[in-house]
Coordinates of C-alpha atoms and ligand atoms in Angstrom, one line a residue:
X508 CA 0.0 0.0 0.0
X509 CA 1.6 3.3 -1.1
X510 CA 3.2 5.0 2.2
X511 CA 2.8 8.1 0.1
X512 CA -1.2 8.3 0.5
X513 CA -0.6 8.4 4.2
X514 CA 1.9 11.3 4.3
X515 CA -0.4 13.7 6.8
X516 CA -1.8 10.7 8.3
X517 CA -5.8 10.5 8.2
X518 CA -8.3 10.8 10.9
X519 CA -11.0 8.1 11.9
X520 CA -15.0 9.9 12.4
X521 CA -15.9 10.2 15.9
X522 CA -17.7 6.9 17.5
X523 CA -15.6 4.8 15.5
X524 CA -15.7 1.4 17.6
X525 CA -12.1 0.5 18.3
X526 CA -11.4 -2.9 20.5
X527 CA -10.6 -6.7 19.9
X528 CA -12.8 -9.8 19.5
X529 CA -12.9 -12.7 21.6
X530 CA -14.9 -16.5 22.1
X531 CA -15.9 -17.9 25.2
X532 CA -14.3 -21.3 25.0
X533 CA -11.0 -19.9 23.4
X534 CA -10.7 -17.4 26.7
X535 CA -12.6 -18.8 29.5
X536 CA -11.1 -21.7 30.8
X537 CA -13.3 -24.8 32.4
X538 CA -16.1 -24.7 29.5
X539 CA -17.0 -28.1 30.8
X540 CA -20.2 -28.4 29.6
X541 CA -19.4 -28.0 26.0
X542 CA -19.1 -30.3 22.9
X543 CA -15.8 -29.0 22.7
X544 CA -14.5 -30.0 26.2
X545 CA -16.0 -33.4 25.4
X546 CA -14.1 -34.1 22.1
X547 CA -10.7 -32.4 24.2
X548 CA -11.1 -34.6 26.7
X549 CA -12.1 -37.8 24.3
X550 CA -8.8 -37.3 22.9
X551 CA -9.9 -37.0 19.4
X552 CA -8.5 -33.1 19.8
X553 CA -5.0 -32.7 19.6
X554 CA -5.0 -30.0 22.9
X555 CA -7.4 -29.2 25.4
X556 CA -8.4 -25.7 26.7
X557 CA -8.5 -26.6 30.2
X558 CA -8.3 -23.3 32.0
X559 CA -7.3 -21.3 28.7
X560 CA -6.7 -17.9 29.8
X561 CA -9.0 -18.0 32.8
X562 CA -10.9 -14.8 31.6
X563 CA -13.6 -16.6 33.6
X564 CA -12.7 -15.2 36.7
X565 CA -9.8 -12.5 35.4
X566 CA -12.6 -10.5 32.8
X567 CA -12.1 -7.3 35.1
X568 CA -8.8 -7.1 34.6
X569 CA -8.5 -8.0 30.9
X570 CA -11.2 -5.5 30.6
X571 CA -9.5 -2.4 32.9
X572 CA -6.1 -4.0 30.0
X573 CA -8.1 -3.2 27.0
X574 CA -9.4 0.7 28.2
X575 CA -6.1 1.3 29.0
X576 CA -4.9 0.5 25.5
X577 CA -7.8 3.2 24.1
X578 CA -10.5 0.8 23.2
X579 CA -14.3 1.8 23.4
X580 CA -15.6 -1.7 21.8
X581 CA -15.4 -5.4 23.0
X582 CA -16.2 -8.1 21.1
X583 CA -17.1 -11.8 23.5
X584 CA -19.4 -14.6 22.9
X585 CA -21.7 -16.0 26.0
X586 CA -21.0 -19.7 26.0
X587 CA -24.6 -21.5 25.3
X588 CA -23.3 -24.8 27.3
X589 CA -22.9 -22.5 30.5
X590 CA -26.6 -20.9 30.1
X591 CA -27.9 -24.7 29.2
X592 CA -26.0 -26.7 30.3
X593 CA -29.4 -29.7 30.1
X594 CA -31.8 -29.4 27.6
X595 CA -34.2 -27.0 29.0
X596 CA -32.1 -25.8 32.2
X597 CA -31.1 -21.9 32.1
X598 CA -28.1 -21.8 34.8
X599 CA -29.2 -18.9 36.6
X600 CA -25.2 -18.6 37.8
X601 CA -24.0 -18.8 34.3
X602 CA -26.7 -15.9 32.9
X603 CA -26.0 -14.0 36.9
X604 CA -22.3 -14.1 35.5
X605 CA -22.6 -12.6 32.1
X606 CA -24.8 -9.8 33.8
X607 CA -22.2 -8.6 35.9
X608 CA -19.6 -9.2 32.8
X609 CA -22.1 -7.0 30.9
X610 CA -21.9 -4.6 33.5
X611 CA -18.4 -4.6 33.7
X612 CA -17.8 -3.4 30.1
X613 CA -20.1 -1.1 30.5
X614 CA -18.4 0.4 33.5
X615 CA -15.4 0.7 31.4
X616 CA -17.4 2.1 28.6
X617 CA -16.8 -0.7 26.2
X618 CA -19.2 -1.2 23.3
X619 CA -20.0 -5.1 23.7
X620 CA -20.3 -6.6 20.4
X621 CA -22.2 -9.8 21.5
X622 CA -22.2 -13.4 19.6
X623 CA -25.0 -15.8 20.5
X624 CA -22.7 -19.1 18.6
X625 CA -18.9 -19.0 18.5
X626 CA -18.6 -22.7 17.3
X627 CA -19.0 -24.3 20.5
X628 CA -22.5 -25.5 21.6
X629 CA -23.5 -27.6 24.8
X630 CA -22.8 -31.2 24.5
X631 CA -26.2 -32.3 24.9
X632 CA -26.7 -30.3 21.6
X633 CA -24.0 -31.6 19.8
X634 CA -24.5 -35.5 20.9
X635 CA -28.5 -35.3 19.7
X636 CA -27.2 -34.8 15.9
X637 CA -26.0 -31.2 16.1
X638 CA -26.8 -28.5 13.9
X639 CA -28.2 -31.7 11.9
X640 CA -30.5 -32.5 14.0
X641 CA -34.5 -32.0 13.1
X642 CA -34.7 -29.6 16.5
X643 CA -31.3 -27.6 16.0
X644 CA -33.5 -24.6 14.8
X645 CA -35.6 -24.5 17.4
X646 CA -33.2 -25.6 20.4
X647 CA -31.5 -22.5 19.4
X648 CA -34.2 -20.5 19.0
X649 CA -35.5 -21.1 22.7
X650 CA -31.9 -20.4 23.4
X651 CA -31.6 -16.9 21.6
X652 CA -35.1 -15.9 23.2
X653 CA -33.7 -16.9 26.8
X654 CA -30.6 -14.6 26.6
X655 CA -32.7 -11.6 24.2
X656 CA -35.0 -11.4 27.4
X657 CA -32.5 -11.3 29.7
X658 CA -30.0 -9.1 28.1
X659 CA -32.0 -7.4 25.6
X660 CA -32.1 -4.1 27.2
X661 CA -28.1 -3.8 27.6
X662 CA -26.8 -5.0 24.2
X663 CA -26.8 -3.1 20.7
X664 CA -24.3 -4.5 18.8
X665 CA -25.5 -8.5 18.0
X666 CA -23.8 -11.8 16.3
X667 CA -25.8 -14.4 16.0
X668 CA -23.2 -17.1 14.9
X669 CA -20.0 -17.1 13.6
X670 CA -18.6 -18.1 10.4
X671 CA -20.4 -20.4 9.3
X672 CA -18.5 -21.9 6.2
X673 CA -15.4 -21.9 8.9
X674 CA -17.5 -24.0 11.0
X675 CA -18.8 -26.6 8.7
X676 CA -15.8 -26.8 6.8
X677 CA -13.7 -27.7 9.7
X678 CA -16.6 -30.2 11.6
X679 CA -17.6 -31.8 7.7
X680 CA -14.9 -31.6 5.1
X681 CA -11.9 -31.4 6.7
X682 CA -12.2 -33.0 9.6
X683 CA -10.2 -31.5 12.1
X684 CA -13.2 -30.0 14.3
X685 CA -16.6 -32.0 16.2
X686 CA -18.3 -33.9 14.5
X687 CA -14.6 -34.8 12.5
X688 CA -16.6 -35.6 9.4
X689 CA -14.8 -35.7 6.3
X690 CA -14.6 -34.4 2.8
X691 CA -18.9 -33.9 2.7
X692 CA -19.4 -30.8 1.2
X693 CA -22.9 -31.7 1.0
X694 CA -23.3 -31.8 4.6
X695 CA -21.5 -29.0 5.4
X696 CA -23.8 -26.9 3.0
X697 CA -26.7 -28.3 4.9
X698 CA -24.8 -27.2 7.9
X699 CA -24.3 -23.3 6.6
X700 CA -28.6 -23.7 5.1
X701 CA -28.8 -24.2 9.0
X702 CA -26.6 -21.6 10.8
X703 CA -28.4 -19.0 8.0
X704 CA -31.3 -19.8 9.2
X705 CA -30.9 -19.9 12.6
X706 CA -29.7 -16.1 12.1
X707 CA -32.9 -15.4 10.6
X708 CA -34.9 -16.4 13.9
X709 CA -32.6 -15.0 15.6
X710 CA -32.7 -11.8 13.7
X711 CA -36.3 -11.8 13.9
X712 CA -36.1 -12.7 17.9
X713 CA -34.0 -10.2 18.5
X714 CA -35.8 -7.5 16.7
X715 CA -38.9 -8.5 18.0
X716 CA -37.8 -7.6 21.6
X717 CA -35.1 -4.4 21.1
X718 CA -36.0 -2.8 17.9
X719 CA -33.3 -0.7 17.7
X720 CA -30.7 -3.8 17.9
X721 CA -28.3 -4.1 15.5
X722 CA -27.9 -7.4 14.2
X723 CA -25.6 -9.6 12.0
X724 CA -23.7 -12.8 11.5
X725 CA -20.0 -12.9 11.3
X726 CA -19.1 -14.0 7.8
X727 CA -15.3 -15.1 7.4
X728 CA -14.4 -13.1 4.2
X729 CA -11.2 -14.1 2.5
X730 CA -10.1 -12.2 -0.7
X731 CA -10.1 -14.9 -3.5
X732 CA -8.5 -14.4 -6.7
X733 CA -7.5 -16.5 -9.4
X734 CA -4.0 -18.3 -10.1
X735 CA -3.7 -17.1 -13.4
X736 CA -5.7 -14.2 -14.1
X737 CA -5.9 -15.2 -17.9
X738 CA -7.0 -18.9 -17.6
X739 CA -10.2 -19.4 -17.8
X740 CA -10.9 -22.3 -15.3
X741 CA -8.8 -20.1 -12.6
X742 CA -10.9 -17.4 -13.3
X743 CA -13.9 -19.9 -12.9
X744 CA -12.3 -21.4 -10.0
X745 CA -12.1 -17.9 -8.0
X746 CA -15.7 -17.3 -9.0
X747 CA -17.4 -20.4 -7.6
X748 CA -15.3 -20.2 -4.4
X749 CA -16.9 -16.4 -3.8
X750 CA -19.8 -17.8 -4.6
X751 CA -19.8 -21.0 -2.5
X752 CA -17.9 -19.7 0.0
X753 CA -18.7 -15.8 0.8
X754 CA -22.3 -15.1 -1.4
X755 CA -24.2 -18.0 -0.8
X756 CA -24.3 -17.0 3.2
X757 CA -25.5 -13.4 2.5
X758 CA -28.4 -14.9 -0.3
X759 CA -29.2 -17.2 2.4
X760 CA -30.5 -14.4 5.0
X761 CA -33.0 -12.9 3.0
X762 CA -36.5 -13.0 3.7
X763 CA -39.2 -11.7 1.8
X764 CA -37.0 -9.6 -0.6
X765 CA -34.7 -8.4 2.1
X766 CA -31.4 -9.4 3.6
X767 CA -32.0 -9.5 7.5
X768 CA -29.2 -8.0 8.5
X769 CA -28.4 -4.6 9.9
X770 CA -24.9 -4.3 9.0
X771 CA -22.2 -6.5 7.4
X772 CA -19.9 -8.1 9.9
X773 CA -16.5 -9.4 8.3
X774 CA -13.7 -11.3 10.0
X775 CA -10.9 -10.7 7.4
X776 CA -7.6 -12.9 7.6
X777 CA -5.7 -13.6 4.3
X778 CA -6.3 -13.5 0.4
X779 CA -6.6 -17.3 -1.4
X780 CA -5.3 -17.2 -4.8
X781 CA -6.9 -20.6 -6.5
X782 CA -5.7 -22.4 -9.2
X783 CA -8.7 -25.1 -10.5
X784 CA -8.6 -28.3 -9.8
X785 CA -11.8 -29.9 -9.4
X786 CA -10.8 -33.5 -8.0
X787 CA -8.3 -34.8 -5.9
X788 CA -7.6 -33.1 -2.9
X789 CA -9.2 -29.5 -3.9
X790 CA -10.9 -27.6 -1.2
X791 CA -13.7 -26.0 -3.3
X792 CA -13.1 -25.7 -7.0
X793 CA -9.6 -25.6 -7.3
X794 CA -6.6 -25.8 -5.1
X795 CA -5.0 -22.7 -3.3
X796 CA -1.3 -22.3 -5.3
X797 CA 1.9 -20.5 -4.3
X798 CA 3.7 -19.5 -7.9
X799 CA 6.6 -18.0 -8.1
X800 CA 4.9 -15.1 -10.8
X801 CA 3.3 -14.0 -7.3
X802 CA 6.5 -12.5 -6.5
X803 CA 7.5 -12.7 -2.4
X804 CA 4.8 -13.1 -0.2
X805 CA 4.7 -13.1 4.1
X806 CA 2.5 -15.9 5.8
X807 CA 1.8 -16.3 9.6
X808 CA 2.6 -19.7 11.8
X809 CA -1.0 -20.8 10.6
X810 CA 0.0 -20.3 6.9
X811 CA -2.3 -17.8 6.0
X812 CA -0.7 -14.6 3.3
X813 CA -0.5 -11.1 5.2
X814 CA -2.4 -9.4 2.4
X815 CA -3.8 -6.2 3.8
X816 CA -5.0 -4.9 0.0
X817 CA -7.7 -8.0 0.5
X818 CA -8.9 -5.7 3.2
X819 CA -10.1 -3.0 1.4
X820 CA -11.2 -5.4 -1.9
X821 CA -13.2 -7.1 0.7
X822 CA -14.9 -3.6 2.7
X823 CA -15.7 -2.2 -1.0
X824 CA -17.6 -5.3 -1.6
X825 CA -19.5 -5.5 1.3
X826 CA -20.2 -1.8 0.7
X827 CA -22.5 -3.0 -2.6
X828 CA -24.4 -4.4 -0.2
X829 CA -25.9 -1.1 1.0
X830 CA -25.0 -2.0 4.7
X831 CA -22.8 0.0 7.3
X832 CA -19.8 -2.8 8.3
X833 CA -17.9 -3.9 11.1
X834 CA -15.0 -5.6 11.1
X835 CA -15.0 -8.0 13.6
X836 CA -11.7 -9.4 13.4
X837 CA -8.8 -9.4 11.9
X838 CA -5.4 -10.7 13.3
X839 CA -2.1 -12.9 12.6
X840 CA -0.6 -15.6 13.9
X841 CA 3.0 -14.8 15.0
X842 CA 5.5 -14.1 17.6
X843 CA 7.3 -12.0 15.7
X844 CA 6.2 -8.2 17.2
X845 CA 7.8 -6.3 13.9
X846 CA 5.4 -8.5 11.6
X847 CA 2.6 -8.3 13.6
X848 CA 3.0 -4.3 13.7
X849 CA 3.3 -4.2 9.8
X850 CA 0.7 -6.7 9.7
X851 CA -2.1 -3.9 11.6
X852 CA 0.0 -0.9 10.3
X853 CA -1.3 -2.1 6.7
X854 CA -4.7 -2.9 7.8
X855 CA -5.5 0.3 9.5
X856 CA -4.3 2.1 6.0
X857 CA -6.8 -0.3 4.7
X858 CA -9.7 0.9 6.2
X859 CA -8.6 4.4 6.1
X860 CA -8.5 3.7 2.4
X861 CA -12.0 2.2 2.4
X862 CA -13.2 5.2 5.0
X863 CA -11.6 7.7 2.3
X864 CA -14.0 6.2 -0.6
X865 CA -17.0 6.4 1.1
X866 CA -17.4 2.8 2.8
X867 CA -19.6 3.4 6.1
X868 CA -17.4 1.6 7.8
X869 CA -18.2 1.8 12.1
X870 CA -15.4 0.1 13.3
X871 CA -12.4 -2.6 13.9
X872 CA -12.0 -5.2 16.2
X873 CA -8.8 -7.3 16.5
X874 CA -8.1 -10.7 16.7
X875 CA -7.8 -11.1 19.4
X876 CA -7.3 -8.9 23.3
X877 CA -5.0 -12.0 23.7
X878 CA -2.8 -15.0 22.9
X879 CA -6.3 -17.8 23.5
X880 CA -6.7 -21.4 22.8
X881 CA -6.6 -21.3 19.1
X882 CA -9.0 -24.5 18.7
X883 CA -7.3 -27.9 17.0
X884 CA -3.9 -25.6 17.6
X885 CA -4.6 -25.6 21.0
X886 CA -1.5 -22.0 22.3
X887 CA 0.5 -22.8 19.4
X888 CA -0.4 -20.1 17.3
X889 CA -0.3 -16.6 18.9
X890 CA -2.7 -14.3 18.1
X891 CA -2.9 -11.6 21.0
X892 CA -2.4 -8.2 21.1
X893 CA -0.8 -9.0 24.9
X894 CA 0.8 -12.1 24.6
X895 CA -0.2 -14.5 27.3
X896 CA 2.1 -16.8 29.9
X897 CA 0.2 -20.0 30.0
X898 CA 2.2 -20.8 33.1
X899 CA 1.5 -17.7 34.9
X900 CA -1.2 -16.4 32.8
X901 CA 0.3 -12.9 32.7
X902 CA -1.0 -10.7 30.1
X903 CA 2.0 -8.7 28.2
X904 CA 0.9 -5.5 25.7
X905 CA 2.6 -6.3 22.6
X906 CA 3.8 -3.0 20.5
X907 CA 1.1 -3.9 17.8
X908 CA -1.3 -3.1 21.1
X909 CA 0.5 0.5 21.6
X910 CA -0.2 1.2 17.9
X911 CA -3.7 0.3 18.2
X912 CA -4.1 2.5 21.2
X913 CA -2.7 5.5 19.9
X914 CA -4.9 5.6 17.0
X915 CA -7.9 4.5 19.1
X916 CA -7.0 7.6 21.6
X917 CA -6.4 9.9 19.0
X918 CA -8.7 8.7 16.5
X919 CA -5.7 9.4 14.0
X920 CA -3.5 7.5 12.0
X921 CA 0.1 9.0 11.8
X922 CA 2.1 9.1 8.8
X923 CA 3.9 5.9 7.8
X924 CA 7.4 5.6 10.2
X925 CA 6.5 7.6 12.7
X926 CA 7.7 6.4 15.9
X927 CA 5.1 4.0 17.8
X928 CA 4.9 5.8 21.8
X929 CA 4.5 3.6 25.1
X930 CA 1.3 3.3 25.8
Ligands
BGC358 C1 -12.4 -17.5 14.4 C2 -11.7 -17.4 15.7 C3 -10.2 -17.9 15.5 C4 -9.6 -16.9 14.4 C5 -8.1 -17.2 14.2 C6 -11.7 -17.1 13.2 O1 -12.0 -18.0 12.2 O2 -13.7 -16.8 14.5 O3 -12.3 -18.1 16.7 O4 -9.5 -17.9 16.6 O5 -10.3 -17.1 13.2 O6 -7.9 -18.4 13.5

């Protein structure tokens, strides 16, 4: 991204949400009562979470962390297995819990950003059939109503579920996730039908009880493009995966002519560039290539490009959707501080970019407040502003958190190279 565009810097609008994301399970510790605990402890997961960051008990603090770093936003999912643990049972501990946890961000004026499903259900879900199950629509239903009534009146900002192609692509194709199905795509498309249309009821539920709620479901965007640019069946191969893989979800939430959904929530990570290949061990139409025409490119410790241009592609085509967005995360995997800084540096220019043609863009949350239990990679991959000590469980600020602070606080973006302050 040209340096050169930047030269005075450029300044965010006011009320610009500014924070990190988070999931229950991957912060929380103890999430017993989860199908995720179940296949951990099963040994079918390579790691288990056990007390993962213990944010259970240590939210206060890793909330007083993030306000001191300038953020106005926070981004957490409340774990479904805690509020039902049985079919039927609200815990009225677990819901008591995320009340004062509410509260708490509140208190530190924090925005919550609140997801209903961040891939983890109870296990009493999960071992009737899952999201396959003939009563997984209304099971969830009964569960979005429980926490609307209860928390309606203290939440705007609303996630139904999370990624769902991330989801069933992990639990049905490849493998690596519960229910460790593999290679059905067929499945897994009943399995995003499903979490669409669980964000429709939800929608509607929510709606029905805070009108003013602003409601979406976190779509995993990745910037596809084609191998070869003039081949035809790369070109073809890009196109199906955007449409498989990013449009389907947002034709599958419309109702009656309209997409429910109040703004477009994207979780941006890396650009695919897809050479076809429709058999053999292709992911979706085609394979993803490294070619040395590419010229050098940086990846992270989970192998996915550093491509912060895919940030603004992406943003301007959400924009055609007439929606405000959010991004909701965005983040590498590393332990390297100077590639994590370059890594937000050129994403912050991206949405500056975006801001400065017009995208109504409301704000960025990073992946993540800190280093979590990164499902099937258990602490292996880093992702935290503040890294965490597993042993301790000390929270450290990164210098990527100092950077995001000084913009938050200033709602500016300083020229490229100048220096990054303490915090
Ligand atoms: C998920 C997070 C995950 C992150 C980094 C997203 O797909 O929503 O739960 O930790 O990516 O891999």
């Amino acid at each position: 991204m040209a340096g050169q565009e930047f030269a005075e810097g450029f300044r965010f609008p006011p009320g610009f949400l500014w924070g990190a994301a988070t999931a229950a399970h991957q912060v929380e510790g103890d999430n017993r009562a989860s199908d995720w605990w179940a296949a951990e402890e099963s040994g079918r997961l390579p790691h288990r979470s056990g007390r993962a960051c213990d944010h259970l008990r240590r939210y206060e603090a890793d909330f007083d962390l993030a306000r001191a770093f300038g953020h106005n936003a926070h981004r957490l999912s409340l774990e479904w297995s805690r509020l039902e643990p049985e079919p039927g049972v609200r815990d009225e501990a677990a819901f008591g819990h995320y009340e004062r946890v509410l509260e708490a961000l509140r208190a530190r004026g924090l925005e919550p950003v609140v997801t209903l499903h961040h891939f983890t259900a109870p296990r009493w879900f999960a071992e009737r059939g899952g999201w396959l199950a003939a009563d997984a629509l209304d099971r969830f239903a009964a569960h979005v109503d429980a926490v609307v009534e209860r928390f309606g009146s203290q939440i705007r900002w609303w996630i139904t579920v999370n990624e769902p192609t991330v989801l069933a692509k992990h639990g049905w194709v490849t493998g690596d996730w519960p229910p460790f199905v593999r290679g059905r795509w067929d499945l897994a498309f009943r399995v995003i039908h499903r979490l669409c249309t669980a964000h429709r009821r939800a929608y509607r539920c929510i709606h029905a009880r805070v009108p003013d709620a602003l409601v979406s479901f976190a779509h995993s965007i990745p910037w596809i493009e084609p191998c070869d640019p003039s081949r035809t069946l790369d070109r073809l191969a890009a196109r199906l995966r955007t449409i498989f893989l990013v449009d389907w979800c947002f034709d599958r939430v419309r109702e009656s002519g309209r997409r429910l959904l109040d703004y477009v929530a994207v979780n941006y990570y890396t650009r695919s560039i897809v050479r076809w290949r429709p058999r053999g061990r292709a992911l979706l139409f085609g394979v993803d290539c490294h070619e040395p025409h590419h010229g050098p490119r940086l990846f992270d410790d989970l192998d996915q490009e550093l491509w912060p241009e895919g940030l603004l592609q992406v943003l301007r085509r959400c924009a055609r959707l007439g929606l405000p967005v959010l991004v909701t995360e965005n983040g590498i995997a590393t332990t390297d501080d100077g590639l994590r800084l370059a890594h937000l540096r050129g994403h912050l220019e991206a949405l500056a970019r975006a801001l400065g043609e017009g995208v109504e863009l409301r704000g960025y949350l990073h992946w993540s407040l800190m280093d979590n239990f990164e499902w099937a990679k258990g602490t292996t991959a880093r992702f935290g502003l503040a890294a965490t000590d597993f042993a301790t469980l000390e929270r450290r600020p990164r210098p990527a958190m100092r950077l995001l602070a000084e913009v938050a606080r200033t709602g500016r973006l300083a020229p490229t190279g100048s220096e990054v302050t303490s915090a």
